[in-house]
Tab-separated table of C-alpha atoms (C1' of nucleotides) and ligand atoms in Angstrom:
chain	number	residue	atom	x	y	z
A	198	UNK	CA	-73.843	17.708	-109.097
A	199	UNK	CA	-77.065	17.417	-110.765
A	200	UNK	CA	-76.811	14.981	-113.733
A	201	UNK	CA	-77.189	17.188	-116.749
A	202	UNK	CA	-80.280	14.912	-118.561
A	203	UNK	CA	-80.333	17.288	-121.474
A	204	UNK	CA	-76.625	18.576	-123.130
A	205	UNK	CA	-77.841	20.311	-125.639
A	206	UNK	CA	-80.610	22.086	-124.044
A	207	UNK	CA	-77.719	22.994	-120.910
A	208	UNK	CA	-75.417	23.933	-123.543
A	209	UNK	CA	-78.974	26.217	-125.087
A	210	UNK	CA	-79.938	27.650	-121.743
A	211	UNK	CA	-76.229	28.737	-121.366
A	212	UNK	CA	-75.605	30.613	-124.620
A	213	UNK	CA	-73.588	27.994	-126.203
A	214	UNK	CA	-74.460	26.255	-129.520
A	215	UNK	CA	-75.009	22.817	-129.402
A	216	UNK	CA	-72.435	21.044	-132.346
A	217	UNK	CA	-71.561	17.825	-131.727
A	218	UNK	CA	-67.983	18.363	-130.519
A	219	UNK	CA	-69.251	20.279	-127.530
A	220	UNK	CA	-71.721	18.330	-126.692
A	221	UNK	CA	-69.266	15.286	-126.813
A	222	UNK	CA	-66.959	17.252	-124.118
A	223	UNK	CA	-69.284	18.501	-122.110
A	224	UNK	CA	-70.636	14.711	-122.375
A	225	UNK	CA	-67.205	13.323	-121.401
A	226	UNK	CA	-66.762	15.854	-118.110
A	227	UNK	CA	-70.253	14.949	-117.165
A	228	UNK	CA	-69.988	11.117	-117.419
A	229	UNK	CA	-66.701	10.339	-116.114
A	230	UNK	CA	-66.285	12.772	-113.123
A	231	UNK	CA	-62.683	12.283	-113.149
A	232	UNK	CA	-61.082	16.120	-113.630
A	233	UNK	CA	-59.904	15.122	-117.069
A	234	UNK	CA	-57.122	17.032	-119.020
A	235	UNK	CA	-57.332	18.368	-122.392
A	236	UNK	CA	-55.257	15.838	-123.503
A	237	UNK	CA	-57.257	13.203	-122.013
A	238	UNK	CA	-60.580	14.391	-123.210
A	239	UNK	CA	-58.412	14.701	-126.851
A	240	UNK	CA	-57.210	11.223	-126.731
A	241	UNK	CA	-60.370	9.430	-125.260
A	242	UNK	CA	-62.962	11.638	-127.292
A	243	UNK	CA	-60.557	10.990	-130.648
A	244	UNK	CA	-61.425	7.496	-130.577
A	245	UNK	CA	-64.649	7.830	-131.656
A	246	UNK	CA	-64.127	11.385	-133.464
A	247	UNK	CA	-61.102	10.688	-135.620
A	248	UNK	CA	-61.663	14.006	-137.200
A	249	UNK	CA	-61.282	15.758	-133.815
A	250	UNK	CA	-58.527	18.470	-133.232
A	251	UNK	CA	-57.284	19.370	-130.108
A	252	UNK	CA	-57.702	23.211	-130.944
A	253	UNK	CA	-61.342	22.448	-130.318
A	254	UNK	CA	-60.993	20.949	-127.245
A	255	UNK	CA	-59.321	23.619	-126.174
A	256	UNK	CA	-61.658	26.076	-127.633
A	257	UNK	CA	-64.217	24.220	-126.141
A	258	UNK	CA	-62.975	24.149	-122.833
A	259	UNK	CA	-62.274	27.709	-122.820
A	260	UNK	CA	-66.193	28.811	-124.441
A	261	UNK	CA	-67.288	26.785	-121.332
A	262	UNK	CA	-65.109	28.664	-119.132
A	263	UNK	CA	-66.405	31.847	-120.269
A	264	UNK	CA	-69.979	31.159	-120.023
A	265	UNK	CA	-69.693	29.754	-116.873
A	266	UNK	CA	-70.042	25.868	-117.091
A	267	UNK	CA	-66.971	24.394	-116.473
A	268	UNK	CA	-64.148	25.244	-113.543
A	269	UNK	CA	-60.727	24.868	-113.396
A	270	UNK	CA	-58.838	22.705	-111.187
A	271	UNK	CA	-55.407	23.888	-110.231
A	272	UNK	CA	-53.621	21.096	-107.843
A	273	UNK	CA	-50.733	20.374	-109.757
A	274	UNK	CA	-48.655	23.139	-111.226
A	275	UNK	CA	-47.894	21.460	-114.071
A	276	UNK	CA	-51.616	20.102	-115.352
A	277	UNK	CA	-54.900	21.979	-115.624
A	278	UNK	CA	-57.955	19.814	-115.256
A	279	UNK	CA	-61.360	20.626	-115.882
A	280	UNK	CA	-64.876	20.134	-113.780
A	281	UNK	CA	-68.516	20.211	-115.241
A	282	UNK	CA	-69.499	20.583	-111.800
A	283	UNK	CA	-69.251	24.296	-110.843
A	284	UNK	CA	-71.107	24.065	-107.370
A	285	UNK	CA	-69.118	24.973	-104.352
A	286	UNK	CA	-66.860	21.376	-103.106
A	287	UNK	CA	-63.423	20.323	-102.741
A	288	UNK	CA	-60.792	18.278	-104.290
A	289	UNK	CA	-58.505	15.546	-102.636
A	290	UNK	CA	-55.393	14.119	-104.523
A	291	UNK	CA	-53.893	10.889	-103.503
A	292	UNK	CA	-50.469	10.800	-103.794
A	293	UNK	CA	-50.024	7.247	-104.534
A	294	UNK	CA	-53.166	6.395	-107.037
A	295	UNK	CA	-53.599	9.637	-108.504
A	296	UNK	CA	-56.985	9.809	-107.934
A	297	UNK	CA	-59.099	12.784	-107.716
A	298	UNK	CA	-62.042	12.595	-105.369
A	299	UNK	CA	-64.717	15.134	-104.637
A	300	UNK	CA	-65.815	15.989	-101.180
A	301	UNK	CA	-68.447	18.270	-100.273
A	302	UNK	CA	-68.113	21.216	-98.238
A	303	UNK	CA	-70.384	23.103	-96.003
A	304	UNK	CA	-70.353	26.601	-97.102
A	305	UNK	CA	-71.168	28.163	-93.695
A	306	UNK	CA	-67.912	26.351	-92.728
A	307	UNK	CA	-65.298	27.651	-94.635
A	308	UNK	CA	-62.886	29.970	-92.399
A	309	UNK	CA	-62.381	33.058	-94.277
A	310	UNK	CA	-60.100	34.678	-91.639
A	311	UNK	CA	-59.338	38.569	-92.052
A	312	UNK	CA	-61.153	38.976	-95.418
A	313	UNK	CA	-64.224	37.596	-94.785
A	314	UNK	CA	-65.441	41.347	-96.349
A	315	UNK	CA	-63.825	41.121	-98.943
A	316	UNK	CA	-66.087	40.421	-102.197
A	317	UNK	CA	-65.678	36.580	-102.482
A	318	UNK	CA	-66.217	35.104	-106.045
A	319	UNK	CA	-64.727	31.923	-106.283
A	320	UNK	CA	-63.415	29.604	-103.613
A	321	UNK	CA	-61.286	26.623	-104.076
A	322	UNK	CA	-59.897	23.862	-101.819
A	323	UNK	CA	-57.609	21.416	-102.382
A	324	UNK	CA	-56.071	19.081	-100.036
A	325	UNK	CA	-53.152	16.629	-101.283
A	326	UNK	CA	-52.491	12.890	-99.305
A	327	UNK	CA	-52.997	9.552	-99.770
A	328	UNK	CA	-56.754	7.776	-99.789
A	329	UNK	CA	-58.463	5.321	-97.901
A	330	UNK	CA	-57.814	2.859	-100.619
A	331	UNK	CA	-53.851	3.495	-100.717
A	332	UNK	CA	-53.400	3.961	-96.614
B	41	UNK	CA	-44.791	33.497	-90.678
B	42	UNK	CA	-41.925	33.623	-87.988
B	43	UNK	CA	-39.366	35.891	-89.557
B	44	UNK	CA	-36.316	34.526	-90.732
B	45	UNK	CA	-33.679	36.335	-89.144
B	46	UNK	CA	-30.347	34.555	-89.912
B	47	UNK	CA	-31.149	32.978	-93.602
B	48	UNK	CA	-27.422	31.086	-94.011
B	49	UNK	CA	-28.266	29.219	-90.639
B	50	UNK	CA	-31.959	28.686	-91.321
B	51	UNK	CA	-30.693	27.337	-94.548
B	52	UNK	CA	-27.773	24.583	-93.053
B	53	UNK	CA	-31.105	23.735	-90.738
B	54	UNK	CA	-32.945	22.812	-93.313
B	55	UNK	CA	-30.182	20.811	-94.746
B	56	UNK	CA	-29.471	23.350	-97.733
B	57	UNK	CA	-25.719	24.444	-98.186
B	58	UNK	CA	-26.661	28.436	-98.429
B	59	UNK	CA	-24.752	29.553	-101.429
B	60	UNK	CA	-24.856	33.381	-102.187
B	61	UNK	CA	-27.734	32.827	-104.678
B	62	UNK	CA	-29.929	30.581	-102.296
B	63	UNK	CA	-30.035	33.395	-99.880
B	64	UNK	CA	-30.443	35.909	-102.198
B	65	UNK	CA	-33.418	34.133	-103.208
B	66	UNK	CA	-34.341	32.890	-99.853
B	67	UNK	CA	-34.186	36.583	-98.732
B	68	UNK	CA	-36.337	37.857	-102.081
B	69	UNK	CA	-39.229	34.987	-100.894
B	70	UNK	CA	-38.852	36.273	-96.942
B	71	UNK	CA	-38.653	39.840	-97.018
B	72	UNK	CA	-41.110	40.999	-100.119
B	73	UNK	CA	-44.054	38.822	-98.732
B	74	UNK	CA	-45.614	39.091	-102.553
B	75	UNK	CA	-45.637	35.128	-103.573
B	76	UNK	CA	-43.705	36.025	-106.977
B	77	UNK	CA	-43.152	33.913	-109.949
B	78	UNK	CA	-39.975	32.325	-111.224
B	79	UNK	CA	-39.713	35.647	-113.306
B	80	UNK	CA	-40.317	38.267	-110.941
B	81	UNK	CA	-37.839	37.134	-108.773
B	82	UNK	CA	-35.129	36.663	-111.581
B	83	UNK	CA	-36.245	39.838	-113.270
B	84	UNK	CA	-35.705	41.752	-109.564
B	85	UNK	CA	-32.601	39.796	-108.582
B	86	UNK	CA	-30.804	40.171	-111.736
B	87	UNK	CA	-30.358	44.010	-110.892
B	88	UNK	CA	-28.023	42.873	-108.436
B	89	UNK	CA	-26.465	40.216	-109.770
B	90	UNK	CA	-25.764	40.343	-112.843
B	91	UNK	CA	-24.836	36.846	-113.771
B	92	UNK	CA	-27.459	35.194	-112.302
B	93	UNK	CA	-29.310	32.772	-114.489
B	94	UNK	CA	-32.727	32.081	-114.635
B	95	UNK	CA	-31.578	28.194	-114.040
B	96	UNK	CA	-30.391	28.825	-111.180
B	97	UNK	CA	-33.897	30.708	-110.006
B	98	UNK	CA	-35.531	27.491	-110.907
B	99	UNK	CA	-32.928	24.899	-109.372
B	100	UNK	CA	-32.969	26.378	-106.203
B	101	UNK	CA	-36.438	26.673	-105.913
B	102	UNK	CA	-36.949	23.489	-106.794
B	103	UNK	CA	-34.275	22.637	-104.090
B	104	UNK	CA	-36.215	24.144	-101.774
B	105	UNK	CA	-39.594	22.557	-102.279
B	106	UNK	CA	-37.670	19.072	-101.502
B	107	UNK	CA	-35.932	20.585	-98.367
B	108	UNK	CA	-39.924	21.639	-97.418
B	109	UNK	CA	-39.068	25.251	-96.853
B	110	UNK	CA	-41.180	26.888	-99.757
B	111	UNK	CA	-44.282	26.313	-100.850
B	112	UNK	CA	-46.259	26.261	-104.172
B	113	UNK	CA	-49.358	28.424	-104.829
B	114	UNK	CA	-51.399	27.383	-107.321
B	115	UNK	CA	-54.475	30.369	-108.026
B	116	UNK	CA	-54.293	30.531	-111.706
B	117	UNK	CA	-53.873	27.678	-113.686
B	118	UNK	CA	-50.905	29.749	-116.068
B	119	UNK	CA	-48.833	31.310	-113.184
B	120	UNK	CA	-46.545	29.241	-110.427
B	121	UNK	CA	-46.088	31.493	-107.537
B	122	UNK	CA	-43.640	30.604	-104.244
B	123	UNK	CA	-44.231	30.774	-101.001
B	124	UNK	CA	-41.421	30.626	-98.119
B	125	UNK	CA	-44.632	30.534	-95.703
B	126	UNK	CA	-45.240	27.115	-95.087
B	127	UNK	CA	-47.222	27.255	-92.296
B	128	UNK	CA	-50.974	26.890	-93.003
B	129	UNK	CA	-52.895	30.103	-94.303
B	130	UNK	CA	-55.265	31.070	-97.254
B	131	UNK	CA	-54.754	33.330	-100.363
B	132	UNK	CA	-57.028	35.777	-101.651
B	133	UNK	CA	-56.699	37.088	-105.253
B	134	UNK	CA	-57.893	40.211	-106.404
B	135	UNK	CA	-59.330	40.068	-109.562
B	136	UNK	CA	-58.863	43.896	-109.961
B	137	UNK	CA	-55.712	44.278	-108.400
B	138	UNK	CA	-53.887	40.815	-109.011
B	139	UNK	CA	-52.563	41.445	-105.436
B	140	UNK	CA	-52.796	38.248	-103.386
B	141	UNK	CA	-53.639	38.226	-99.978
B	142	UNK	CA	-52.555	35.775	-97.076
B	143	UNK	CA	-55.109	35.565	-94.419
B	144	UNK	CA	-55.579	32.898	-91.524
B	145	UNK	CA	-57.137	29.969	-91.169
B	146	UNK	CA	-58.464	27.688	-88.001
B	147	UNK	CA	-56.906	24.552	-89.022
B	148	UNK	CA	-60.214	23.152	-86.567
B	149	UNK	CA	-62.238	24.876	-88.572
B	150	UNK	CA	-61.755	23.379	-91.976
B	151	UNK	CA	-64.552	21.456	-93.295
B	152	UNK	CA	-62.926	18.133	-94.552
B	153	UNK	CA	-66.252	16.174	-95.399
B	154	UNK	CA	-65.924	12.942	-96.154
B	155	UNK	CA	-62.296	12.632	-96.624
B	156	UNK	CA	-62.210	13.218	-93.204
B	157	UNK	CA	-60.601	9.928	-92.900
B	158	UNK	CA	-57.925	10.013	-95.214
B	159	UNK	CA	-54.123	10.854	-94.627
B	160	UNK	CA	-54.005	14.578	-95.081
B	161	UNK	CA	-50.551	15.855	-96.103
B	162	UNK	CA	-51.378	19.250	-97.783
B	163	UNK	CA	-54.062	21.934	-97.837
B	164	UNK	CA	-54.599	24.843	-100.236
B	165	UNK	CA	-57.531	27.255	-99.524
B	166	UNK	CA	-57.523	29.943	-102.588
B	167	UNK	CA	-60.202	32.667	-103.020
B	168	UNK	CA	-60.725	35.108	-105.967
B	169	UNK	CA	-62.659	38.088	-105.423
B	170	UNK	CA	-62.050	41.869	-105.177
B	171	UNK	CA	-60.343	42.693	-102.390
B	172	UNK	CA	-61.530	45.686	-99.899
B	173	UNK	CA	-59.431	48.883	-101.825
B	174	UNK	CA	-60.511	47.787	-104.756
B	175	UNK	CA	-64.616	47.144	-103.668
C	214	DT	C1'	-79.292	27.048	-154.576
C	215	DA	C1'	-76.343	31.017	-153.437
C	216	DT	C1'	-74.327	33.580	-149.805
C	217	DA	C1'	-72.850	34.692	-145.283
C	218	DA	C1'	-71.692	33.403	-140.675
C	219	DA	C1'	-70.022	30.146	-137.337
C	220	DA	C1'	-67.343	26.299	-136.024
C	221	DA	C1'	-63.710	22.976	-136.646
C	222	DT	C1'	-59.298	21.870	-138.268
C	223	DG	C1'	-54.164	21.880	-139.038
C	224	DT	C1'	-49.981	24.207	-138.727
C	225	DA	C1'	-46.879	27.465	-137.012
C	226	DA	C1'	-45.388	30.222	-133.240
C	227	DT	C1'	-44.837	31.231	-128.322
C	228	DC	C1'	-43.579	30.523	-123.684
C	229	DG	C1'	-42.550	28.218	-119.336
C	230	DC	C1'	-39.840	24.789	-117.904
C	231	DT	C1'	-36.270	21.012	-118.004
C	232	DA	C1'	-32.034	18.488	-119.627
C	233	DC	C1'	-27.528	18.731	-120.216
C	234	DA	C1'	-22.790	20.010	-120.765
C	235	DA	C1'	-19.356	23.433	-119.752
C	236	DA	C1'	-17.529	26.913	-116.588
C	237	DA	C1'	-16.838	28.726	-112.077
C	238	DG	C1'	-16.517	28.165	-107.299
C	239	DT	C1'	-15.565	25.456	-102.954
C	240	DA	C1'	-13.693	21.889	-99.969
C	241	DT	C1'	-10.121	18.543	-98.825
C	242	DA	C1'	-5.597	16.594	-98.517
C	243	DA	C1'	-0.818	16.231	-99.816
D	129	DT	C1'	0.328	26.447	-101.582
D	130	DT	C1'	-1.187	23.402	-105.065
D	131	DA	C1'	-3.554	19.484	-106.920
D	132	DT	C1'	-7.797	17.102	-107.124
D	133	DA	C1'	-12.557	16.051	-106.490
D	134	DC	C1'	-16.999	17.789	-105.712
D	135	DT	C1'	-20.689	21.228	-105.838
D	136	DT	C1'	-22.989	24.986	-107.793
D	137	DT	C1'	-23.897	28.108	-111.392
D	138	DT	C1'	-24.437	29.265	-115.991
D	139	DG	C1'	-25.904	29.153	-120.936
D	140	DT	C1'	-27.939	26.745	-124.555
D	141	DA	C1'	-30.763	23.512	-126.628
D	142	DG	C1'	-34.971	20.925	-126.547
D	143	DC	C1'	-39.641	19.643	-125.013
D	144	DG	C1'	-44.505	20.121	-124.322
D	145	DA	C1'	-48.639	22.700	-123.321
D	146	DT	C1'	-51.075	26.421	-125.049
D	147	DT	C1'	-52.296	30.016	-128.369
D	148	DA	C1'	-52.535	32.497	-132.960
D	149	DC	C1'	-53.993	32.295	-137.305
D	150	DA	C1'	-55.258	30.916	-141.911
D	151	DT	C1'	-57.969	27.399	-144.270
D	152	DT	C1'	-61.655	24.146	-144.651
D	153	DT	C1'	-66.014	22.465	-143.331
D	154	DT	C1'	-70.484	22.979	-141.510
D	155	DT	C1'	-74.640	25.519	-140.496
D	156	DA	C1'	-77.978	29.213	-141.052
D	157	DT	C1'	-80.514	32.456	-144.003
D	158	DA	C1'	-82.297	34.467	-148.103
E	169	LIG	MN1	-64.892	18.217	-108.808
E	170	LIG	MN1	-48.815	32.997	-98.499
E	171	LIG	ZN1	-55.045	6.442	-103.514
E	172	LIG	ZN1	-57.750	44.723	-105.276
DNA sequence: TATAAAAATGTAATCGCTACAAAAGTATAA
DNA sequence: TTATACTTTTGTAGCGATTACATTTTTATA
């Protein structure tokens, strides 16, 4: 994506006020790409914030959510990460390292079989296996 | 998917001793084609057998996922849905609806970018839209 | 300043899921 | 058949992620 030069004039432009705890997140999920948890963002963002609380990161993540910024990413059904980069591209999952990589997709690509009429809003695609790094 | 048409021998195949609650669940997955959640299919099995346990729902589905004969669908990061299609397809959510559509994919046709490379062992496609009775 | 509104915080409650031990069911051999 | 071991099911207790909510702190406005 883009690298966002400005947080608080993003966070501005996308009817969210700019306090210092949500420009810290949204800082975090820009810098590191890495589809952090809430409890990662918590406990990386808490070293330098010792007054943070995790009900703000979660209220954070979920303002962002709402207005558009952030995305979900569902590969696991047991952790919910989050992505500062809404634009359309897909996640891989190694198996072994547990790294999360982007990969870019060509929209005009994707096979959208028998509902390709069908109003299309959001379109996600995961693949789980093991990296280059790990083969 | 290929229907199942004898579940207790599909089961032993698969290397899954087919108790009367596997196949009752088995059978739930197969015939209503709805991807439920550990709930729904407790909630709807429970009205014919009475003692069934919701432990049991989750044991054998987790039973299952080991043997490779269900499948995990991940749309919304707060619902786990099952799928005893474990052939390759996409899902469609309506976001008016909540049903959730299967529909087809090319596996030539997917768009792998530059992971292209890597050891694929899994692919989810998910869409959320509004599907065409509800446009 | 004083006052009101918004945001952050801490705690309690909820809910999905898992761990675990006891009960029920099934297979095997005397 | 009956005894014994093994498997599966069941019920309960506990855990952890998320949410609800009241309180405190910060920010905006007069
Ligand atoms: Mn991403
Ligand atoms: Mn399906
Ligand atoms: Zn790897
Ligand atoms: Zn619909």
């Amino acid at each position: 994506m883009t690298k966002v030069e400005n947080i608080s004039e993003y966070l501005l432009k996308n009817d969210i006020k700019p306090s210092y705890q949500r420009m810290r997140v949204f800082e975090y999920l820009t810098s590191k790409q890495n589809h952090p948890t809430v409890d990662k963002i918590y406990k990386e963002l808490i070293k330098e914030i010792p007054t943070l609380s995790k009900t703000t990161v979660y209220n954070t993540l979920k303002l962002f959510m709402e207005k558009g910024i952030v995305t979900v990413v569902n590969i696991e059904d047991n952790e919910v990460r989050y992505d500062a980069d809404t634009s359309l591209h897909g996640h891989f999952k190694c198996e072994k390292c547990e790294e999360i990589y982007d990969f870019k997709i060509n929209p005009s690509n994707i096979d959208y079989g028998e509902i390709k009429n069908f109003k299309i809003n959001e379109t996600h695609l995961y693949i789980k296996g093991v990296c280059d790094k790990c083969k």
